[in-house]
Amino acid sequence: MAQRIQGTEDLVGGYMRAWQHMQDVARELFGAYGFDQIETPAIEQVDTFVHGIGASTDVVRKEMFRVFSGALMERILAAGGEGGLKARQRMALRPEGTAGVVRAAVEGNFVPQGAAPAKLWYAEAMFRGERPQRGRLRQFHQIGVEVLGAPDAAVDAECVIMLMEFYRRLGFDATKLQLRVNSMGDASCRTRYRERVRTFILAHRDEMCDDCLERADINPLRAFDCKNERCHEVMRDAPLVTDNLCDDCEAHYAQVKAYLDEAGLAYVEDPTLVRGLDYYTRTVFEVDALASGVGAIGGGGRYDGLMELEGGKPTPGIGFAVGFERIALALAAQGGTLETPAPGCVYVACAAPEQRQAVFSATLALRQAGVRTEADYQGRSLKSQFKQADRLRASVCVVIGADEVATASVTVRDMRTHEQLLVPAAEFVGRVRALLG
Ligand code: HAM
């Protein structure tokens, strides 16, 4: 039997309706904040991710799925490596949405000089070659937003406020969510800070794991995220980014917090929050659903240098993304659900095979009027058609027998009250719609 790849899921039935519901909530909420939807390709040049996310991040080094056509693969095998490939032939499935949106913004000049910020949201599948476990998939779905062209701390605060409102509208109990915020500094103060962390790790080289020692040189801040208990312990005494911010970054962070306070939002300052992607500058934030055991249900931050890294003009940016699958699990752990009820329908039943033609026409007429309509295609008896109608949660049945055909009418039966009425064929669609409310 053909099998699904581990760490992937089929979205169907209630699970699909949950994903659609989440997108509906996003469309309405983000629309009110002036966001338009964007969809970028699922495959991009490897460089788009390397430049943005960072060559030394786990996402790029270990988790990115590379894409090769069969023909390209043959060439690579024949050449003994991909060294001869042009940048445009080196492709990957997107592990996240920000780099692609920023690449699109550079290419499409979404933020010309003097223009208002570009505000975009997306709902897309992402791909990361992680070890599958609960809440950690290899193909998962994110809803995210990106604001390009606005340096103001008010935008950082608005993004966070919008994110927390999104969770509220999805049905989360806000008291069971934890919002953590931090500032990562900018190009100038972070470089100094990274060096201080590197020196700290090397000074504790005997106590730290090999991975962290490797990280010391390529990406020292990652050591804050090390799963090794000992490293975690050591890193508690490491220099904190918030003690190493330049004046501008400190003022920006203070302003963000002042706006969050003014909005009455509860948050925890976490100076060890470094996030797993290299493009962040200044504000970063992450949200956990307490006691859900699924890890972060969303996160984001500012990335003022990313447009330039992708070849564009200096343009500040900020955004966040949430994971659909984790949110579904976390909400279930709180006793909630994203699922909306399965839609009901109208069922057109046929008393005998001679009325098939009339049933066919009635079904078409209802569907043309936008009514979700089902009929029998398996030659069932009238009794089993009614059973089928119940299973399909039909609230109205249209019954057509010999008498109805002879009098150019149909019987409309309200399945909730069991009342039925003979209605002229020319009027039945209106009658059914009125019953459906
Ligand atoms: P991220 O923190 O890597 O950020 O991912 C955002 C969310 O996607 C996570 O909080 C989590 O809910 C979900 N997620 C990540 N990896 C997986 C996985 N393997 N399985 C299931 N869910 C997962 C970003 O991706 C940034 N692009 C967010 C952003 C937008 N920053 C600025 N703009």
Short mmCIF file of C-alpha atoms in Angstrom, two decimals, residues 8-331:
data_model
loop_
_atom_site.label_atom_id
_atom_site.label_comp_id
_atom_site.label_asym_id
_atom_site.label_seq_id
_atom_site.Cartn_x
_atom_site.Cartn_y
_atom_site.Cartn_z
CA THR A 8 3.38 14.87 6.71
CA GLU A 9 -0.39 14.91 7.09
CA ASP A 10 -3.47 14.76 4.89
CA LEU A 11 -5.75 17.71 5.44
CA VAL A 12 -9.28 16.44 4.92
CA GLY A 13 -12.75 16.65 6.53
CA GLY A 14 -12.82 18.39 9.90
CA TYR A 15 -9.05 18.96 9.86
CA MET A 16 -9.32 20.76 6.51
CA ARG A 17 -12.23 22.83 7.80
CA ALA A 18 -10.06 23.76 10.79
CA TRP A 19 -7.29 24.99 8.46
CA GLN A 20 -9.84 26.92 6.40
CA HIS A 21 -11.37 28.42 9.54
CA MET A 22 -7.94 29.61 10.66
CA GLN A 23 -7.44 31.27 7.28
CA ASP A 24 -10.89 32.90 7.48
CA VAL A 25 -10.07 34.35 10.91
CA ALA A 26 -6.72 35.58 9.56
CA ARG A 27 -8.29 37.16 6.47
CA GLU A 28 -10.81 39.09 8.54
CA LEU A 29 -8.44 40.21 11.30
CA PHE A 30 -5.41 41.02 9.15
CA GLY A 31 -7.70 42.68 6.59
CA ALA A 32 -8.83 45.13 9.28
CA TYR A 33 -5.16 46.02 9.82
CA GLY A 34 -4.73 46.66 6.07
CA PHE A 35 -2.95 43.45 5.03
CA ASP A 36 -3.31 41.85 1.59
CA GLN A 37 -2.66 38.19 0.90
CA ILE A 38 0.39 37.00 -1.01
CA GLU A 39 1.44 33.56 -2.20
CA THR A 40 5.06 33.03 -3.17
CA PRO A 41 6.37 29.88 -4.88
CA ALA A 42 7.05 26.83 -2.70
CA ILE A 43 10.46 26.55 -4.38
CA GLU A 44 13.06 29.30 -4.36
CA GLN A 45 16.73 29.51 -5.07
CA VAL A 46 18.78 28.12 -2.20
CA ASP A 47 20.52 31.51 -1.99
CA THR A 48 17.26 33.23 -1.06
CA PHE A 49 17.21 31.20 2.16
CA VAL A 50 20.96 31.18 2.72
CA HIS A 51 21.15 34.99 2.50
CA GLY A 52 18.11 35.56 4.66
CA ILE A 53 17.85 32.79 7.22
CA GLY A 54 21.62 32.39 7.51
CA ALA A 55 24.07 29.75 6.28
CA SER A 56 24.89 28.64 9.82
CA THR A 57 21.33 28.08 11.06
CA ASP A 58 19.97 24.56 11.56
CA VAL A 59 17.11 25.42 9.22
CA VAL A 60 19.49 26.01 6.32
CA ARG A 61 22.29 23.59 7.21
CA LYS A 62 20.26 20.56 8.20
CA GLU A 63 16.57 20.98 7.53
CA MET A 64 16.15 22.51 4.09
CA PHE A 65 14.79 20.11 1.47
CA ARG A 66 16.73 20.55 -1.75
CA VAL A 67 14.92 20.19 -5.07
CA PHE A 68 16.39 18.59 -8.19
CA SER A 69 14.61 17.55 -11.35
CA GLY A 70 15.46 14.03 -12.53
CA ALA A 71 17.50 15.44 -15.42
CA LEU A 72 19.44 17.77 -13.13
CA MET A 73 20.12 14.91 -10.73
CA GLU A 74 21.58 12.86 -13.58
CA ARG A 75 23.88 15.75 -14.49
CA ILE A 76 24.99 16.18 -10.88
CA LEU A 77 25.72 12.47 -10.53
CA ALA A 78 27.63 12.44 -13.83
CA ALA A 79 29.65 15.52 -12.77
CA GLY A 80 30.30 14.06 -9.31
CA GLY A 81 28.73 17.03 -7.50
CA GLU A 82 26.62 20.14 -7.86
CA GLY A 83 29.61 22.47 -8.04
CA GLY A 84 28.93 23.36 -11.68
CA LEU A 85 25.32 24.40 -11.09
CA LYS A 86 24.24 27.99 -11.58
CA ALA A 87 22.53 29.78 -8.67
CA ARG A 88 19.15 29.45 -10.42
CA GLN A 89 19.57 25.69 -10.66
CA ARG A 90 20.13 25.33 -6.93
CA MET A 91 16.63 25.14 -5.51
CA ALA A 92 14.97 24.33 -2.20
CA LEU A 93 11.48 23.96 -0.76
CA ARG A 94 10.70 26.93 1.48
CA PRO A 95 11.33 26.18 5.17
CA GLU A 96 9.59 29.45 6.12
CA GLY A 97 7.78 32.34 4.46
CA THR A 98 9.70 35.51 5.24
CA ALA A 99 12.68 35.09 2.91
CA GLY A 100 10.39 34.41 -0.09
CA VAL A 101 8.13 37.40 0.65
CA VAL A 102 11.15 39.68 0.97
CA ARG A 103 12.63 38.26 -2.25
CA ALA A 104 9.28 39.01 -3.97
CA ALA A 105 9.25 42.53 -2.50
CA VAL A 106 12.76 43.23 -3.82
CA GLU A 107 11.94 41.84 -7.25
CA GLY A 108 8.55 43.56 -7.49
CA ASN A 109 9.69 46.80 -5.80
CA PHE A 110 6.80 46.61 -3.31
CA VAL A 111 8.17 49.50 -1.25
CA PRO A 112 9.30 52.25 -3.62
CA GLN A 113 10.83 55.40 -2.17
CA GLY A 114 8.25 57.35 -0.18
CA ALA A 115 5.60 54.62 -0.38
CA ALA A 116 3.48 53.44 2.54
CA PRO A 117 4.63 50.18 4.12
CA ALA A 118 3.75 46.96 2.26
CA LYS A 119 1.61 44.76 4.51
CA LEU A 120 1.27 41.15 3.40
CA TRP A 121 -0.05 37.92 4.89
CA TYR A 122 0.20 34.34 3.74
CA ALA A 123 -1.17 30.87 4.51
CA GLU A 124 1.15 28.28 3.06
CA ALA A 125 2.78 24.89 3.48
CA MET A 126 6.38 24.98 4.72
CA PHE A 127 8.94 22.19 4.60
CA ARG A 128 11.66 21.32 7.10
CA GLY A 129 13.58 18.06 7.28
CA GLU A 130 13.17 17.71 11.04
CA ARG A 131 12.80 14.50 13.03
CA PRO A 132 9.02 14.09 13.11
CA GLN A 133 7.29 14.15 16.48
CA ARG A 134 4.12 15.56 18.02
CA GLY A 135 3.81 19.14 16.74
CA ARG A 136 6.95 18.85 14.63
CA LEU A 137 6.30 18.00 11.00
CA ARG A 138 8.27 17.94 7.81
CA GLN A 139 5.44 19.57 5.90
CA PHE A 140 3.42 21.95 8.06
CA HIS A 141 1.30 25.04 7.52
CA GLN A 142 2.01 28.56 8.60
CA ILE A 143 -0.04 31.71 8.60
CA GLY A 144 2.25 34.70 8.67
CA VAL A 145 2.41 38.45 8.13
CA GLU A 146 5.20 40.73 6.98
CA VAL A 147 5.32 44.54 7.17
CA LEU A 148 7.97 46.10 4.96
CA GLY A 149 9.08 49.71 5.16
CA ALA A 150 8.22 50.71 8.76
CA PRO A 151 10.91 51.19 11.41
CA ASP A 152 8.56 52.56 14.09
CA ALA A 153 8.24 50.67 17.38
CA ALA A 154 4.46 51.11 17.09
CA VAL A 155 4.50 48.57 14.24
CA ASP A 156 6.31 46.03 16.42
CA ALA A 157 3.67 46.50 19.11
CA GLU A 158 0.80 46.34 16.61
CA CYS A 159 2.14 43.07 15.20
CA VAL A 160 2.28 41.53 18.66
CA ILE A 161 -1.17 42.86 19.56
CA MET A 162 -2.60 41.50 16.29
CA LEU A 163 -0.98 38.11 16.94
CA MET A 164 -2.46 37.84 20.42
CA GLU A 165 -5.86 38.92 19.12
CA PHE A 166 -5.55 36.20 16.46
CA TYR A 167 -5.11 33.54 19.16
CA ARG A 168 -8.06 34.97 21.07
CA ARG A 169 -10.29 34.79 18.00
CA LEU A 170 -9.18 31.20 17.41
CA GLY A 171 -10.57 30.38 20.85
CA PHE A 172 -7.49 30.38 23.09
CA ASP A 173 -7.76 31.31 26.75
CA ALA A 174 -5.26 34.21 26.85
CA THR A 175 -4.30 33.41 30.44
CA LYS A 176 -2.89 30.08 29.25
CA LEU A 177 -0.64 31.66 26.63
CA GLN A 178 2.80 33.02 27.37
CA LEU A 179 4.19 35.82 25.24
CA ARG A 180 7.95 36.27 25.50
CA VAL A 181 9.72 39.31 24.07
CA ASN A 182 13.31 40.37 23.66
CA SER A 183 15.49 42.69 21.61
CA MET A 184 18.34 41.23 19.57
CA GLY A 185 20.02 44.57 18.91
CA ASP A 186 21.10 45.68 15.47
CA ALA A 187 24.08 45.10 13.20
CA SER A 188 26.38 47.20 15.33
CA CYS A 189 25.58 46.16 18.90
CA ARG A 190 24.85 42.55 18.00
CA THR A 191 28.27 42.02 16.46
CA ARG A 192 29.88 43.11 19.71
CA TYR A 193 27.48 40.99 21.72
CA ARG A 194 28.08 37.88 19.61
CA GLU A 195 31.78 38.25 20.24
CA ARG A 196 31.19 38.47 24.00
CA VAL A 197 29.08 35.29 23.91
CA ARG A 198 31.74 33.53 21.84
CA THR A 199 34.39 34.48 24.39
CA PHE A 200 32.12 33.27 27.20
CA ILE A 201 31.54 29.88 25.53
CA LEU A 202 35.25 29.40 24.87
CA ALA A 203 36.01 30.30 28.48
CA HIS A 204 33.65 27.45 29.48
CA ARG A 205 34.78 25.05 26.78
CA ASP A 206 35.26 22.17 29.24
CA GLU A 207 31.64 22.31 30.36
CA MET A 208 29.92 22.60 26.98
CA CYS A 209 28.94 20.08 24.30
CA ASP A 210 30.76 19.73 20.97
CA ASP A 211 27.84 21.31 19.10
CA CYS A 212 28.09 24.45 21.23
CA LEU A 213 31.84 24.65 20.74
CA GLU A 214 31.22 24.51 17.01
CA ARG A 215 28.49 27.13 17.44
CA ALA A 216 30.92 29.42 19.28
CA ASP A 217 32.61 30.24 15.99
CA ILE A 218 29.75 30.09 13.51
CA ASN A 219 26.71 31.18 15.51
CA PRO A 220 27.36 31.58 19.26
CA LEU A 221 23.84 32.82 20.13
CA ARG A 222 22.47 29.37 19.17
CA ALA A 223 24.07 28.04 22.37
CA PHE A 224 21.14 29.61 24.28
CA ASP A 225 18.86 27.09 22.54
CA CYS A 226 21.02 24.02 23.20
CA LYS A 227 18.94 21.10 24.48
CA ASN A 228 21.87 19.80 26.54
CA GLU A 229 21.05 20.39 30.24
CA ARG A 230 24.68 21.21 31.16
CA CYS A 231 25.03 23.80 28.39
CA HIS A 232 21.73 25.28 29.45
CA GLU A 233 23.05 25.61 32.98
CA VAL A 234 26.30 27.26 31.82
CA MET A 235 24.50 29.66 29.47
CA ARG A 236 22.48 31.00 32.43
CA ASP A 237 25.57 33.04 33.32
CA ALA A 238 26.31 34.15 29.76
CA PRO A 239 26.16 37.86 28.93
CA LEU A 240 22.59 38.94 28.10
CA VAL A 241 21.77 40.79 24.94
CA THR A 242 19.62 43.31 26.77
CA ASP A 243 22.69 44.40 28.79
CA ASN A 244 24.55 44.95 25.54
CA LEU A 245 22.16 47.02 23.44
CA CYS A 246 23.27 50.31 21.91
CA ASP A 247 21.30 53.41 22.93
CA ASP A 248 19.10 53.39 19.81
CA CYS A 249 18.17 49.72 20.21
CA GLU A 250 17.50 50.19 23.89
CA ALA A 251 15.22 53.15 23.23
CA HIS A 252 13.39 51.20 20.50
CA TYR A 253 12.85 48.22 22.81
CA ALA A 254 11.65 50.49 25.64
CA GLN A 255 9.14 52.09 23.26
CA VAL A 256 7.84 48.69 22.10
CA LYS A 257 7.30 47.65 25.72
CA ALA A 258 5.62 50.96 26.54
CA TYR A 259 3.12 50.38 23.70
CA LEU A 260 2.48 46.80 24.84
CA ASP A 261 1.89 48.06 28.38
CA GLU A 262 -0.46 50.71 27.10
CA ALA A 263 -2.42 48.01 25.26
CA GLY A 264 -2.61 46.03 28.52
CA LEU A 265 -0.86 43.01 27.03
CA ALA A 266 0.82 40.58 29.44
CA TYR A 267 4.33 39.53 28.41
CA VAL A 268 7.52 38.15 29.84
CA GLU A 269 10.89 39.65 28.99
CA ASP A 270 13.21 36.82 28.04
CA PRO A 271 16.74 38.05 27.30
CA THR A 272 17.73 34.53 26.18
CA LEU A 273 15.12 34.44 23.39
CA VAL A 274 17.27 34.41 20.26
CA ARG A 275 15.01 32.59 17.69
CA GLY A 276 16.41 30.13 15.17
CA LEU A 277 16.76 32.42 12.15
CA ASP A 278 19.62 34.85 11.62
CA TYR A 279 17.76 37.73 10.01
CA TYR A 280 16.30 39.17 13.21
CA THR A 281 17.26 42.59 14.53
CA ARG A 282 15.78 44.36 17.54
CA THR A 283 12.34 43.07 18.60
CA VAL A 284 11.75 39.30 18.70
CA PHE A 285 8.83 37.47 20.27
CA GLU A 286 7.48 33.97 20.69
CA VAL A 287 4.25 32.52 22.06
CA ASP A 288 3.82 29.25 23.97
CA ALA A 289 0.59 27.57 24.93
CA LEU A 290 1.27 26.56 28.52
CA ALA A 291 1.08 22.84 29.32
CA SER A 292 0.36 21.92 25.69
CA GLY A 293 3.69 20.20 25.12
CA VAL A 294 3.93 21.29 21.48
CA GLY A 295 6.57 24.01 21.61
CA ALA A 296 6.05 27.52 20.31
CA ILE A 297 2.74 28.15 18.56
CA GLY A 298 4.06 31.30 16.90
CA GLY A 299 6.92 33.69 16.75
CA GLY A 300 8.43 36.53 14.84
CA GLY A 301 10.36 39.72 15.00
CA ARG A 302 12.00 42.60 13.21
CA TYR A 303 14.46 42.06 10.36
CA ASP A 304 15.73 45.48 9.30
CA GLY A 305 18.68 44.11 7.30
CA LEU A 306 16.91 41.39 5.32
CA MET A 307 15.85 43.43 2.27
CA GLU A 308 19.48 44.33 1.70
CA LEU A 309 20.62 40.74 2.19
CA GLU A 310 18.17 39.78 -0.57
CA GLY A 311 19.62 42.45 -2.86
CA GLY A 312 17.19 45.31 -2.22
CA LYS A 313 17.44 48.83 -0.85
CA PRO A 314 17.69 49.21 2.95
CA THR A 315 14.09 48.69 4.09
CA PRO A 316 13.03 47.76 7.61
CA GLY A 317 10.74 44.79 8.10
CA ILE A 318 8.86 42.92 10.80
CA GLY A 319 6.48 39.98 10.91
CA PHE A 320 5.46 36.75 12.54
CA ALA A 321 4.22 33.29 11.67
CA VAL A 322 2.11 30.74 13.51
CA GLY A 323 1.93 26.99 12.93
CA PHE A 324 -1.51 25.57 12.13
CA GLU A 325 -0.83 22.02 13.33
CA ARG A 326 0.62 23.15 16.66
CA ILE A 327 -2.25 25.55 17.21
CA ALA A 328 -4.76 22.75 16.56
CA LEU A 329 -2.97 20.54 19.14
CA ALA A 330 -2.56 23.34 21.70
CA LEU A 331 -6.20 24.38 21.40
#
